[in-house]
Amino acid sequence: MKVLKVGILGLGTVGGGTYTILTENKAVIEKRTGCSVEVARILDRRKKEGVPEYLYTEDPDEVIACSDIDLVVETLGGIEPATSFMLQAMEHGKHVVTANKAAVAANYQKLTETAAKNGVQFLYEASVGGGIPVLTSIQNELQGNNFLEVMGIVNGTTNYILTKMTEEGADYADVLKDAQAKGFAEADPTADVEGIDVANKLSILIALAFDKYIAPTDIPTTGISKITKADIDAAAAEGCKLKLIAHAKLMEDGTVEASVAPEKIPFAHPLAGVSNEFNAVYITGDMVDELMFYGKGAGALPTGSAIVGDIIKVAKTK
Ligand code: HSE
């Protein structure tokens, strides 16, 4: 049987979820790809129970420059050194799969160009909407459309906080701690609550849906840290829920208007029913009309599921 050797940079929440899926669902992955996907090396100092010690290294070159590895999974998070590691891995002829929205959004052009130049695949489905296969759909089944509008709830932490504040009158700081404990939040949750994580994801959605690169730092961004129970009640009195929305719209002059901000979403709109750590991306195409993708936007296994989907795309080409 063919073998695809995988190196993982960072065995935290998402890297750990990826390892679990590759191990527990090994048989079904083999059946569907005709390829044995084997984790050959892991860069991390922390050792996880159940993961053989001999797989670990503290030297990134043993993953990104090792001739034995076919594909590198980057789940370190943060822009650097993650971006440099991904670029080096591609230059060494390795396919790269990542969940790292900050790195992809900040260095989208450099990463995609380097992959093309080196004839390798660069796949990042897990970077937006966790387990929801929205990027693949935009890049494949929906390619016959001009996209007119994209609206997304794409941060599990803030949607969890807003849901608990709305439904249970919970305190902002308490729910944030709860979201961190559940593994939804970033290492520094400022990126979640101030909308930075959403701006990163919106930059990626815009690049794919509108073929335009807008840097996340150029997207006007407001988070939820100043939202109070009074704001939530005022929205409810108008028949709406407050949701942190990534919003991009094609304007008549061909430009794309983008924003990240809390928006009042009418109770009857499908996005109003998206609760807790669930995410949804609501897309309008000129031919398909309105579509909504819905699923778990954060957490080890949903995000790992998207990473493994990308690994499988590569395994099928082996
Ligand atoms: N912190 C992110 C979230 C993780 O809460 O959605 C998934 O990108």
Coordinates of C-alpha atoms and ligand atoms in Angstrom, one line a residue:
M1 CA 0.0 0.0 0.0
K2 CA 1.1 3.6 -0.7
V3 CA 2.3 5.6 2.4
L4 CA 1.9 9.3 3.1
K5 CA 4.3 10.4 5.9
V6 CA 3.0 13.3 7.9
G7 CA 4.9 15.6 10.3
I8 CA 3.0 17.7 12.8
L9 CA 4.2 21.1 14.0
G10 CA 2.5 21.6 17.4
L11 CA 0.5 18.9 19.2
G12 CA -1.8 21.3 21.0
T13 CA -5.6 21.3 20.8
V14 CA -5.9 21.1 17.0
G15 CA -2.7 19.1 16.4
G16 CA -3.9 16.7 19.0
G17 CA -7.3 16.4 17.4
T18 CA -5.7 15.7 14.1
Y19 CA -3.5 12.9 15.6
T20 CA -6.5 11.3 17.3
I21 CA -8.5 11.2 14.0
L22 CA -5.6 9.8 12.0
T23 CA -5.1 7.1 14.6
E24 CA -8.8 6.3 15.4
N25 CA -10.1 6.5 11.9
K26 CA -7.0 5.0 10.2
A27 CA -8.9 2.1 8.7
V28 CA -11.6 4.2 7.0
I29 CA -9.0 6.7 5.8
E30 CA -7.0 3.8 4.2
K31 CA -10.1 2.4 2.6
R32 CA -11.0 5.7 1.1
T33 CA -7.6 6.7 -0.1
G34 CA -5.8 3.4 -0.8
C35 CA -3.0 5.0 1.2
S36 CA -1.6 4.6 4.7
V37 CA -1.4 8.0 6.4
E38 CA 1.4 7.7 9.0
V39 CA 2.4 10.3 11.5
A40 CA 6.2 10.2 11.3
R41 CA 7.4 13.1 13.4
I42 CA 5.9 15.6 15.9
L43 CA 7.5 19.0 16.9
D44 CA 6.5 19.7 20.5
R45 CA 8.1 19.8 23.9
R46 CA 4.9 18.7 25.7
K47 CA 4.3 15.0 25.5
K48 CA 0.7 13.8 25.1
E49 CA -0.5 10.5 26.7
G50 CA -0.9 7.7 24.2
V51 CA 1.5 9.3 21.6
P52 CA 4.8 7.3 21.2
E53 CA 7.8 9.2 22.6
Y54 CA 10.0 8.3 19.6
L55 CA 7.8 10.5 17.4
Y56 CA 8.7 13.7 19.2
T57 CA 11.5 16.1 18.3
E58 CA 12.3 19.7 19.4
D59 CA 14.2 20.4 16.2
P60 CA 11.8 21.9 13.5
D61 CA 14.2 20.8 10.7
E62 CA 13.4 17.2 11.6
V63 CA 9.9 17.9 10.3
I64 CA 10.2 20.6 7.7
A65 CA 13.5 19.5 6.1
C66 CA 13.4 15.8 6.6
S67 CA 13.4 13.8 3.4
D68 CA 11.1 11.2 4.9
I69 CA 8.1 13.5 5.4
D70 CA 5.7 14.1 2.5
L71 CA 3.3 16.5 4.2
V72 CA 3.6 19.0 7.1
V73 CA 0.6 19.8 9.3
E74 CA 1.2 23.3 10.9
T75 CA -0.8 23.7 14.1
L76 CA 1.4 25.9 16.0
G77 CA -0.7 29.0 15.7
G78 CA 0.5 32.6 15.5
I79 CA 2.1 34.3 12.5
E80 CA 5.8 33.4 13.2
P81 CA 7.6 31.1 13.3
A82 CA 4.6 29.3 11.7
T83 CA 4.8 31.1 8.3
S84 CA 8.5 30.6 8.0
F85 CA 8.2 26.9 8.8
M86 CA 5.4 26.5 6.2
L87 CA 7.5 28.3 3.5
Q88 CA 10.6 26.2 4.3
A89 CA 8.5 23.0 4.2
M90 CA 7.2 23.9 0.7
E91 CA 10.7 24.8 -0.4
H92 CA 11.7 21.3 0.7
G93 CA 8.9 19.9 -1.6
K94 CA 6.4 19.1 1.2
H95 CA 2.7 19.7 1.0
V96 CA 1.4 21.9 3.8
V97 CA -1.9 21.7 5.6
T98 CA -2.8 24.3 8.3
A99 CA -5.5 25.6 10.6
N100 CA -3.6 28.8 11.2
K101 CA -5.9 31.7 10.1
A102 CA -3.5 34.4 11.4
A103 CA -0.6 33.1 9.3
V104 CA -2.7 32.4 6.2
A105 CA -4.4 35.8 6.3
A106 CA -1.2 37.8 7.0
N107 CA 0.8 36.0 4.3
Y108 CA -1.8 34.7 1.9
Q109 CA 0.0 35.7 -1.3
K110 CA 3.5 34.6 -0.3
L111 CA 2.2 31.2 0.9
T112 CA 0.1 30.4 -2.1
E113 CA 2.8 31.6 -4.5
T114 CA 5.5 29.5 -2.8
A115 CA 3.3 26.4 -3.0
A116 CA 2.7 27.0 -6.7
K117 CA 6.4 27.6 -7.4
N118 CA 7.3 24.4 -5.6
G119 CA 4.6 22.3 -7.1
V120 CA 3.1 21.3 -3.7
Q121 CA -0.4 21.7 -2.3
F122 CA -1.1 24.3 0.3
L123 CA -4.5 23.6 2.0
Y124 CA -6.1 25.5 4.8
E125 CA -9.8 24.4 5.1
A126 CA -9.5 24.3 8.9
S127 CA -8.6 28.0 9.1
V128 CA -12.2 29.2 8.7
G129 CA -15.2 27.7 10.4
G130 CA -13.4 24.8 12.1
G131 CA -15.0 21.6 10.8
I132 CA -17.3 23.3 8.2
P133 CA -16.1 22.6 4.6
V134 CA -16.8 26.1 3.4
L135 CA -13.5 27.0 1.7
T136 CA -13.5 23.8 -0.4
S137 CA -17.1 24.5 -1.5
I138 CA -16.3 28.1 -2.5
Q139 CA -13.2 26.8 -4.5
N140 CA -15.0 23.9 -6.1
E141 CA -18.8 23.3 -6.3
L142 CA -19.6 27.1 -6.2
Q143 CA -17.1 28.2 -8.8
G144 CA -19.8 28.9 -11.4
N145 CA -21.0 31.8 -9.3
N146 CA -20.1 35.4 -8.8
F147 CA -20.3 35.8 -5.1
L148 CA -22.5 38.8 -4.0
E149 CA -22.3 38.7 -0.3
V150 CA -20.7 36.6 2.5
M151 CA -21.9 36.9 6.1
G152 CA -20.4 34.7 8.8
I153 CA -20.4 33.8 12.4
V154 CA -16.8 32.5 12.4
N155 CA -15.6 32.7 15.9
G156 CA -16.8 30.0 18.4
T157 CA -15.6 31.8 21.5
T158 CA -17.5 35.0 20.9
N159 CA -20.6 33.2 19.7
Y160 CA -20.5 31.1 22.9
I161 CA -20.1 34.2 25.0
L162 CA -22.9 36.1 23.3
T163 CA -25.2 33.0 23.4
K164 CA -24.7 32.5 27.2
M165 CA -25.1 36.3 27.8
T166 CA -28.3 36.3 25.8
E167 CA -29.9 33.0 26.9
E168 CA -28.7 32.8 30.5
G169 CA -27.9 36.4 31.4
A170 CA -24.4 35.1 32.1
D171 CA -21.5 37.4 33.0
Y172 CA -19.0 38.1 30.2
A173 CA -15.8 37.3 32.1
D174 CA -17.2 34.0 33.5
V175 CA -18.3 32.8 30.1
L176 CA -14.9 33.7 28.6
K177 CA -13.2 31.6 31.2
D178 CA -15.6 28.7 30.3
A179 CA -14.8 29.1 26.6
Q180 CA -11.1 29.0 27.3
A181 CA -11.5 25.9 29.5
K182 CA -13.4 24.2 26.6
G183 CA -10.4 24.8 24.2
F184 CA -12.3 27.3 21.9
A185 CA -10.4 30.4 22.7
E186 CA -7.0 31.5 21.3
A187 CA -3.9 31.4 23.6
D188 CA -4.5 35.2 24.0
P189 CA -8.3 35.5 23.9
T190 CA -7.9 39.2 22.9
A191 CA -7.8 38.0 19.3
D192 CA -11.2 36.4 19.8
V193 CA -13.1 39.1 21.8
E194 CA -11.7 42.0 19.8
G195 CA -12.7 40.5 16.5
I196 CA -9.1 40.0 15.2
D197 CA -9.6 36.3 14.7
V198 CA -12.8 37.0 12.7
A199 CA -10.9 39.6 10.5
N200 CA -8.3 37.0 9.7
K201 CA -11.0 34.5 8.7
L202 CA -12.9 37.2 6.7
S203 CA -9.7 38.1 4.8
I204 CA -9.4 34.4 3.7
L205 CA -13.1 34.2 2.7
I206 CA -12.7 37.3 0.6
A207 CA -9.6 36.0 -1.1
L208 CA -11.4 32.9 -2.2
A209 CA -14.9 34.3 -2.9
F210 CA -14.0 37.6 -4.5
D211 CA -10.5 36.9 -5.8
K212 CA -9.2 39.9 -3.9
Y213 CA -6.8 40.1 -1.0
I214 CA -7.7 42.5 1.8
A215 CA -5.3 42.4 4.7
P216 CA -7.0 41.7 8.0
T217 CA -5.6 44.9 9.4
D218 CA -7.4 46.8 6.6
I219 CA -10.8 45.4 7.6
P220 CA -12.7 47.8 10.0
T221 CA -13.0 45.6 13.1
T222 CA -15.0 45.9 16.3
G223 CA -15.2 43.0 18.8
I224 CA -17.6 42.1 21.6
S225 CA -15.7 43.2 24.7
K226 CA -17.9 46.3 25.2
I227 CA -21.2 44.5 24.6
T228 CA -23.4 44.7 27.7
K229 CA -26.6 42.9 28.7
A230 CA -28.4 46.2 28.0
D231 CA -27.2 46.1 24.3
I232 CA -28.4 42.5 24.0
D233 CA -31.8 43.4 25.6
A234 CA -32.2 46.5 23.3
A235 CA -31.5 44.2 20.2
A236 CA -34.1 41.7 21.5
A237 CA -36.7 44.5 21.9
E238 CA -36.2 45.2 18.1
G239 CA -36.7 41.4 17.4
C240 CA -33.0 40.8 16.8
K241 CA -30.0 38.9 18.3
L242 CA -26.6 40.5 18.6
K243 CA -24.0 38.4 16.6
L244 CA -20.4 39.1 15.8
I245 CA -20.5 39.1 12.0
A246 CA -17.8 38.9 9.4
H247 CA -19.4 40.7 6.5
A248 CA -18.3 41.2 2.9
K249 CA -20.4 42.6 0.1
L250 CA -19.6 43.1 -3.6
M251 CA -20.4 46.7 -4.5
E252 CA -21.7 48.0 -7.8
D253 CA -18.3 49.5 -8.7
G254 CA -16.7 46.0 -8.3
T255 CA -15.1 46.8 -4.9
V256 CA -15.7 44.7 -1.8
E257 CA -16.9 46.3 1.3
A258 CA -15.8 44.4 4.4
S259 CA -16.4 44.7 8.1
V260 CA -16.3 42.8 11.4
A261 CA -18.7 44.1 14.0
P262 CA -21.6 43.1 16.2
E263 CA -24.7 43.2 14.1
K264 CA -28.4 43.0 14.9
I265 CA -29.7 39.8 13.2
P266 CA -33.5 39.5 13.0
F267 CA -34.8 36.4 14.8
A268 CA -36.1 35.0 11.5
H269 CA -32.7 35.0 9.8
P270 CA -30.9 31.6 9.8
L271 CA -27.8 33.2 11.4
A272 CA -29.8 34.1 14.5
G273 CA -30.3 30.4 15.3
V274 CA -26.5 29.7 15.4
S275 CA -25.6 29.2 19.0
N276 CA -22.7 28.5 21.3
E277 CA -19.5 27.4 19.6
F278 CA -21.3 26.7 16.4
N279 CA -20.3 28.7 13.3
A280 CA -22.1 29.4 10.1
V281 CA -21.3 31.1 6.8
Y282 CA -24.2 32.5 4.8
I283 CA -23.3 33.0 1.2
T284 CA -25.2 34.6 -1.7
G285 CA -24.1 33.6 -5.2
D286 CA -25.6 35.1 -8.4
M287 CA -26.7 31.6 -9.6
V288 CA -27.0 29.4 -6.5
D289 CA -28.8 32.2 -4.5
E290 CA -28.6 31.8 -0.7
L291 CA -26.7 29.0 1.1
M292 CA -25.7 28.5 4.7
F293 CA -22.9 26.3 5.9
Y294 CA -23.2 25.3 9.6
G295 CA -21.2 23.3 12.0
K296 CA -18.7 23.4 14.9
G297 CA -16.3 26.2 14.3
A298 CA -13.8 25.4 17.1
G299 CA -12.4 22.5 19.1
A300 CA -10.0 19.7 18.7
L301 CA -12.0 17.1 16.7
P302 CA -14.1 19.4 14.4
T303 CA -11.0 21.4 13.4
G304 CA -9.0 18.2 13.2
S305 CA -11.7 16.8 10.9
A306 CA -11.0 19.6 8.4
I307 CA -7.3 19.1 8.6
V308 CA -7.7 15.4 8.0
G309 CA -9.9 16.2 5.0
D310 CA -7.1 18.2 3.5
I311 CA -4.6 15.4 4.2
I312 CA -6.9 13.0 2.4
K313 CA -7.0 15.3 -0.6
V314 CA -3.2 14.9 -0.8
A315 CA -3.3 11.2 0.0
K316 CA -5.6 10.6 -3.0
T317 CA -3.1 12.1 -5.3
K318 CA -0.2 9.9 -4.1
Ligands
HSE1 N1 -10.5 30.8 18.8 C1 -11.2 30.3 17.6 C2 -12.7 30.4 17.8 C3 -10.7 28.9 17.3 O1 -13.1 30.6 19.0 O2 -13.4 30.3 16.8 C4 -11.1 28.4 15.9 O3 -10.6 29.2 14.9

